mmCIF file of C-alpha atoms in Angstrom:
data_model
loop_
_atom_site.group_PDB
_atom_site.id
_atom_site.type_symbol
_atom_site.label_atom_id
_atom_site.label_comp_id
_atom_site.label_asym_id
_atom_site.label_seq_id
_atom_site.Cartn_x
_atom_site.Cartn_y
_atom_site.Cartn_z
ATOM 1 C CA UNK A 1 93.642 72.090 102.939
ATOM 2 C CA UNK A 2 92.356 75.201 101.150
ATOM 3 C CA UNK A 3 92.194 75.355 97.361
ATOM 4 C CA UNK A 4 93.318 78.374 95.314
ATOM 5 C CA UNK A 5 92.160 79.164 91.800
ATOM 6 C CA UNK A 6 95.026 81.113 90.233
ATOM 7 C CA UNK A 7 93.830 82.870 87.093
ATOM 8 C CA UNK A 8 96.897 83.812 85.078
ATOM 9 C CA UNK A 9 99.229 81.076 86.309
ATOM 10 C CA UNK A 10 101.060 80.077 83.123
ATOM 11 C CA UNK A 11 103.803 82.719 83.380
ATOM 12 C CA UNK A 12 105.201 85.611 85.390
ATOM 13 C CA UNK A 13 104.126 86.271 88.969
ATOM 14 C CA UNK A 14 101.159 83.886 88.757
ATOM 15 C CA UNK A 15 103.453 80.991 87.831
ATOM 16 C CA UNK A 16 105.886 81.797 90.642
ATOM 17 C CA UNK A 17 103.020 82.100 93.123
ATOM 18 C CA UNK A 18 101.644 78.714 92.031
ATOM 19 C CA UNK A 19 105.010 77.155 92.869
ATOM 20 C CA UNK A 20 105.018 78.810 96.301
ATOM 21 C CA UNK A 21 101.522 77.620 97.196
ATOM 22 C CA UNK A 22 102.207 74.139 95.819
ATOM 23 C CA UNK A 23 105.265 73.883 98.077
ATOM 24 C CA UNK A 24 103.016 74.686 101.036
ATOM 25 C CA UNK A 25 100.697 71.827 100.085
ATOM 26 C CA UNK A 26 97.700 73.840 98.895
ATOM 27 C CA UNK A 27 95.449 72.446 96.191
ATOM 28 C CA UNK A 28 95.405 74.580 93.056
ATOM 29 C CA UNK A 29 93.290 75.235 89.993
ATOM 30 C CA UNK A 30 95.578 76.533 87.246
ATOM 31 C CA UNK A 31 94.020 78.761 84.598
ATOM 32 C CA UNK A 32 95.210 80.893 81.701
ATOM 33 C CA UNK A 33 94.734 81.007 77.950
ATOM 34 C CA UNK A 34 97.865 78.932 77.258
ATOM 35 C CA UNK A 35 96.932 75.303 77.969
ATOM 36 C CA UNK A 36 100.318 73.833 77.057
ATOM 37 C CA UNK A 37 102.138 76.106 79.509
ATOM 38 C CA UNK A 38 99.651 75.205 82.236
ATOM 39 C CA UNK A 39 100.340 71.495 81.773
ATOM 40 C CA UNK A 40 104.068 72.206 81.659
ATOM 41 C CA UNK A 41 103.805 74.057 84.971
ATOM 42 C CA UNK A 42 101.693 71.314 86.528
ATOM 43 C CA UNK A 43 104.321 68.727 85.586
ATOM 44 C CA UNK A 44 106.967 70.724 87.463
ATOM 45 C CA UNK A 45 104.972 71.036 90.688
ATOM 46 C CA UNK A 46 105.236 68.643 93.623
ATOM 47 C CA UNK A 47 101.543 67.785 93.505
ATOM 48 C CA UNK A 48 99.100 67.197 90.678
ATOM 49 C CA UNK A 49 96.605 70.028 90.262
ATOM 50 C CA UNK A 50 93.524 70.757 88.182
ATOM 51 C CA UNK A 51 94.224 72.497 84.876
ATOM 52 C CA UNK A 52 91.406 74.634 83.455
ATOM 53 C CA UNK A 53 92.311 76.620 80.321
ATOM 54 C CA UNK A 54 90.464 79.931 80.260
ATOM 55 C CA UNK A 55 90.197 82.692 77.677
ATOM 56 C CA UNK A 56 89.166 85.780 79.628
ATOM 57 C CA UNK A 57 88.046 87.532 76.452
ATOM 58 C CA UNK A 58 85.385 84.829 75.951
ATOM 59 C CA UNK A 59 82.351 85.640 78.123
ATOM 60 C CA UNK A 60 80.603 82.273 77.688
ATOM 61 C CA UNK A 61 83.768 80.414 78.616
ATOM 62 C CA UNK A 62 84.312 82.578 81.687
ATOM 63 C CA UNK A 63 80.780 81.877 82.888
ATOM 64 C CA UNK A 64 80.870 78.132 82.198
ATOM 65 C CA UNK A 65 84.310 77.585 83.753
ATOM 66 C CA UNK A 66 83.312 79.633 86.806
ATOM 67 C CA UNK A 67 80.181 77.533 87.300
ATOM 68 C CA UNK A 68 82.264 74.362 87.025
ATOM 69 C CA UNK A 69 84.715 75.612 89.657
ATOM 70 C CA UNK A 70 81.958 76.710 92.030
ATOM 71 C CA UNK A 71 80.059 73.436 91.714
ATOM 72 C CA UNK A 72 83.163 71.345 92.418
ATOM 73 C CA UNK A 73 84.227 73.300 95.521
ATOM 74 C CA UNK A 74 81.292 73.232 97.947
ATOM 75 C CA UNK A 75 83.134 74.352 101.118
ATOM 76 C CA UNK A 76 85.126 77.396 100.033
ATOM 77 C CA UNK A 77 86.752 79.030 97.036
ATOM 78 C CA UNK A 78 89.826 81.237 97.019
ATOM 79 C CA UNK A 79 90.445 83.208 93.833
ATOM 80 C CA UNK A 80 93.715 84.910 92.919
ATOM 81 C CA UNK A 81 93.330 87.028 89.783
ATOM 82 C CA UNK A 82 96.768 87.623 88.227
ATOM 83 C CA UNK A 83 95.926 87.846 84.516
ATOM 84 C CA UNK A 84 96.790 90.930 82.488
ATOM 85 C CA UNK A 85 96.946 91.900 78.839
ATOM 86 C CA UNK A 86 99.424 94.610 77.916
ATOM 87 C CA UNK A 87 100.372 96.005 74.513
ATOM 88 C CA UNK A 88 102.604 99.080 74.965
ATOM 89 C CA UNK A 89 103.198 99.495 71.223
ATOM 90 C CA UNK A 90 99.653 98.819 70.048
ATOM 91 C CA UNK A 91 97.050 101.304 71.248
ATOM 92 C CA UNK A 92 94.449 99.628 69.027
ATOM 93 C CA UNK A 93 94.514 96.563 71.323
ATOM 94 C CA UNK A 94 92.442 98.421 73.939
ATOM 95 C CA UNK A 95 89.374 96.201 73.524
ATOM 96 C CA UNK A 96 91.305 93.010 74.246
ATOM 97 C CA UNK A 97 93.051 94.637 77.218
ATOM 98 C CA UNK A 98 89.736 95.738 78.714
ATOM 99 C CA UNK A 99 88.136 92.335 78.096
ATOM 100 C CA UNK A 100 91.007 90.395 79.666
ATOM 101 C CA UNK A 101 91.862 92.752 82.531
ATOM 102 C CA UNK A 102 88.352 93.752 83.591
ATOM 103 C CA UNK A 103 85.433 92.117 81.803
ATOM 104 C CA UNK A 104 86.680 88.542 82.140
ATOM 105 C CA UNK A 105 87.129 88.974 85.863
ATOM 106 C CA UNK A 106 83.690 90.554 86.199
ATOM 107 C CA UNK A 107 82.128 87.544 84.455
ATOM 108 C CA UNK A 108 83.877 85.253 86.939
ATOM 109 C CA UNK A 109 82.863 87.410 89.892
ATOM 110 C CA UNK A 110 79.269 87.448 88.679
ATOM 111 C CA UNK A 111 79.158 83.669 89.142
ATOM 112 C CA UNK A 112 81.422 83.230 92.167
ATOM 113 C CA UNK A 113 80.490 86.204 94.365
ATOM 114 C CA UNK A 114 77.305 84.883 95.963
ATOM 115 C CA UNK A 115 78.857 81.443 96.493
ATOM 116 C CA UNK A 116 81.937 82.926 98.154
ATOM 117 C CA UNK A 117 79.758 84.989 100.505
ATOM 118 C CA UNK A 118 77.781 81.905 101.593
ATOM 119 C CA UNK A 119 80.667 79.403 101.664
ATOM 120 C CA UNK A 120 81.231 77.346 104.795
ATOM 121 C CA UNK A 121 84.798 78.567 105.214
ATOM 122 C CA UNK A 122 85.669 82.221 104.646
ATOM 123 C CA UNK A 123 86.906 82.670 101.085
ATOM 124 C CA UNK A 124 89.748 84.862 99.856
ATOM 125 C CA UNK A 125 89.535 87.106 96.797
ATOM 126 C CA UNK A 126 92.921 88.492 95.767
ATOM 127 C CA UNK A 127 92.988 90.950 92.847
ATOM 128 C CA UNK A 128 96.193 92.043 91.129
ATOM 129 C CA UNK A 129 96.115 95.736 90.285
ATOM 130 C CA UNK A 130 99.283 97.819 89.895
ATOM 131 C CA UNK A 131 101.019 100.882 91.294
ATOM 132 C CA UNK A 132 99.985 102.687 88.098
ATOM 133 C CA UNK A 133 96.498 102.713 89.647
ATOM 134 C CA UNK A 134 97.798 105.554 91.861
ATOM 135 C CA UNK A 135 98.715 107.869 88.993
ATOM 136 C CA UNK A 136 98.185 107.670 85.242
ATOM 137 C CA UNK A 137 101.590 107.608 83.534
ATOM 138 C CA UNK A 138 102.607 108.231 79.906
ATOM 139 C CA UNK A 139 102.526 105.254 77.527
ATOM 140 C CA UNK A 140 100.649 103.077 80.023
ATOM 141 C CA UNK A 141 97.070 103.484 78.829
ATOM 142 C CA UNK A 142 94.758 101.621 78.420
ATOM 143 C CA UNK A 143 96.562 99.126 80.706
ATOM 144 C CA UNK A 144 96.802 101.593 83.610
ATOM 145 C CA UNK A 145 93.112 102.438 83.220
ATOM 146 C CA UNK A 146 92.146 98.800 83.779
ATOM 147 C CA UNK A 147 94.461 98.504 86.777
ATOM 148 C CA UNK A 148 92.908 101.600 88.343
ATOM 149 C CA UNK A 149 89.493 100.019 87.826
ATOM 150 C CA UNK A 150 90.616 96.818 89.553
ATOM 151 C CA UNK A 151 91.977 98.788 92.507
ATOM 152 C CA UNK A 152 88.672 100.628 92.847
ATOM 153 C CA UNK A 153 86.764 97.347 92.597
ATOM 154 C CA UNK A 154 88.902 95.649 95.249
ATOM 155 C CA UNK A 155 88.550 98.611 97.614
ATOM 156 C CA UNK A 156 84.787 98.660 97.176
ATOM 157 C CA UNK A 157 84.427 94.904 97.707
ATOM 158 C CA UNK A 158 86.727 94.963 100.734
ATOM 159 C CA UNK A 159 84.437 97.460 102.463
ATOM 160 C CA UNK A 160 81.179 95.906 101.298
ATOM 161 C CA UNK A 161 82.051 92.284 102.049
ATOM 162 C CA UNK A 162 84.091 92.704 105.220
ATOM 163 C CA UNK A 163 83.653 89.662 107.527
ATOM 164 C CA UNK A 164 82.211 87.725 104.565
ATOM 165 C CA UNK A 165 85.086 87.509 102.063
ATOM 166 C CA UNK A 166 88.725 88.357 102.696
ATOM 167 C CA UNK A 167 89.311 90.766 99.789
ATOM 168 C CA UNK A 168 92.863 91.924 99.060
ATOM 169 C CA UNK A 169 94.530 93.930 96.315
ATOM 170 C CA UNK A 170 98.069 93.534 94.967
ATOM 171 C CA UNK A 171 99.816 96.667 93.688
ATOM 172 C CA UNK A 172 103.169 95.680 92.192
ATOM 173 C CA UNK A 173 105.717 98.006 90.707
ATOM 174 C CA UNK A 174 108.009 96.677 87.991
ATOM 175 C CA UNK A 175 108.490 92.910 88.087
ATOM 176 C CA UNK A 176 110.654 90.947 85.644
ATOM 177 C CA UNK A 177 108.084 88.988 83.593
ATOM 178 C CA UNK A 178 107.252 88.368 79.921
ATOM 179 C CA UNK A 179 104.849 91.313 80.252
ATOM 180 C CA UNK A 180 107.461 93.847 81.361
ATOM 181 C CA UNK A 181 109.925 92.447 78.810
ATOM 182 C CA UNK A 182 107.838 94.403 76.276
ATOM 183 C CA UNK A 183 108.887 97.720 77.807
ATOM 184 C CA UNK A 184 111.511 99.842 76.086
ATOM 185 C CA UNK A 185 112.023 102.307 78.922
ATOM 186 C CA UNK A 186 113.919 102.162 82.253
ATOM 187 C CA UNK A 187 112.095 100.287 85.006
ATOM 188 C CA UNK A 188 113.348 101.480 88.409
ATOM 189 C CA UNK A 189 113.430 99.127 91.399
ATOM 190 C CA UNK A 190 112.482 96.116 89.236
ATOM 191 C CA UNK A 191 112.384 92.804 91.124
ATOM 192 C CA UNK A 192 112.125 89.136 90.112
ATOM 193 C CA UNK A 193 108.809 87.315 89.868
ATOM 194 C CA UNK A 194 110.056 84.918 92.544
ATOM 195 C CA UNK A 195 110.622 87.756 95.025
ATOM 196 C CA UNK A 196 107.240 89.234 94.105
ATOM 197 C CA UNK A 197 105.581 85.864 94.771
ATOM 198 C CA UNK A 198 107.266 85.674 98.198
ATOM 199 C CA UNK A 199 105.807 89.058 99.145
ATOM 200 C CA UNK A 200 102.357 88.150 97.800
ATOM 201 C CA UNK A 201 102.313 84.800 99.597
ATOM 202 C CA UNK A 202 103.016 86.493 102.936
ATOM 203 C CA UNK A 203 100.419 89.155 102.187
ATOM 204 C CA UNK A 204 97.691 86.672 101.309
ATOM 205 C CA UNK A 205 97.860 85.185 104.798
ATOM 206 C CA UNK A 206 98.170 88.513 106.594
ATOM 207 C CA UNK A 207 95.405 90.794 107.824
ATOM 208 C CA UNK A 208 96.288 93.710 105.554
ATOM 209 C CA UNK A 209 94.196 94.744 102.568
ATOM 210 C CA UNK A 210 96.908 95.958 100.186
ATOM 211 C CA UNK A 211 100.005 94.011 99.180
ATOM 212 C CA UNK A 212 102.301 96.630 97.646
ATOM 213 C CA UNK A 213 105.926 96.384 96.509
ATOM 214 C CA UNK A 214 108.712 97.232 96.078
ATOM 215 C CA UNK A 215 108.714 99.837 98.860
ATOM 216 C CA UNK A 216 110.741 102.548 97.018
ATOM 217 C CA UNK A 217 108.363 102.420 94.039
ATOM 218 C CA UNK A 218 105.325 102.383 96.331
ATOM 219 C CA UNK A 219 106.566 105.514 98.096
ATOM 220 C CA UNK A 220 107.304 107.224 94.766
ATOM 221 C CA UNK A 221 103.864 106.529 93.310
ATOM 222 C CA UNK A 222 102.072 107.407 96.550
ATOM 223 C CA UNK A 223 103.997 110.699 96.615
ATOM 224 C CA UNK A 224 102.879 111.496 93.051
ATOM 225 C CA UNK A 225 99.313 110.617 93.999
ATOM 226 C CA UNK A 226 99.080 113.001 96.952
ATOM 227 C CA UNK A 227 100.816 115.932 95.259
ATOM 228 C CA UNK A 228 98.662 118.616 93.625
ATOM 229 C CA UNK A 229 97.965 117.574 90.030
ATOM 230 C CA UNK A 230 99.818 120.574 88.598
ATOM 231 C CA UNK A 231 103.018 119.523 90.350
ATOM 232 C CA UNK A 232 102.715 115.748 89.854
ATOM 233 C CA UNK A 233 101.882 116.205 86.165
ATOM 234 C CA UNK A 234 104.915 118.466 85.772
ATOM 235 C CA UNK A 235 107.184 115.824 87.342
ATOM 236 C CA UNK A 236 105.722 113.092 85.135
ATOM 237 C CA UNK A 237 106.201 115.289 82.063
ATOM 238 C CA UNK A 238 109.891 115.645 82.950
ATOM 239 C CA UNK A 239 110.182 111.874 83.309
ATOM 240 C CA UNK A 240 108.504 111.413 79.934
ATOM 241 C CA UNK A 241 110.944 113.859 78.317
ATOM 242 C CA UNK A 242 113.882 111.969 79.807
ATOM 243 C CA UNK A 243 112.481 108.625 78.667
ATOM 244 C CA UNK A 244 111.824 109.908 75.135
ATOM 245 C CA UNK A 245 115.385 111.204 74.814
ATOM 246 C CA UNK A 246 116.818 107.810 75.798
ATOM 247 C CA UNK A 247 114.813 105.831 73.245
#
């Protein structure tokens, strides 16, 4: 049975996805910064899984944990990167957001990439971006910047490593999680983390590259992306004005 390393599994979508994969009998490696929540999750699952606390803002820890995972999984390694830092009311937190959302993953990829290419069984690399990668929105930077970077990275790797690693990208809209609980503005088409995990689980085992949901939000963001910038920026400015007036 394949093993999945879920980075960012202590809460939100990552936690729900861990439960889904555990129910299917897959072996898991559970990682996040919060060790106590990881052990709490592991105790609730049907099977006992490996718990590896990981601080993505710590480069040395990312490298050492990645080497440990690679060395203990000689046949194949499937990585699902769900972690995200988000501070909508604290613009000064940009360094931590960039370290957690991008740099930590790059440190892991630096160690795991060559192993995953050469692994006996074809590995999966699933990267969680966001629909904000399609269009920069007010009040979402620097978070949206990092998600756009992850989308670009996943797209590049998917092309470069085709037939070597099954690379996929997740682009969620609003999902009810501790992260989105920080928002003080309306979140259209918001869905539960359990429903999001259902969609992601099906997508992981499909042939498609992008796992995007919910459909109405995907269509909205794709529409804004393909419009001329003058028009899409005007629409977003109207949405910002409406949001500001309701706060």
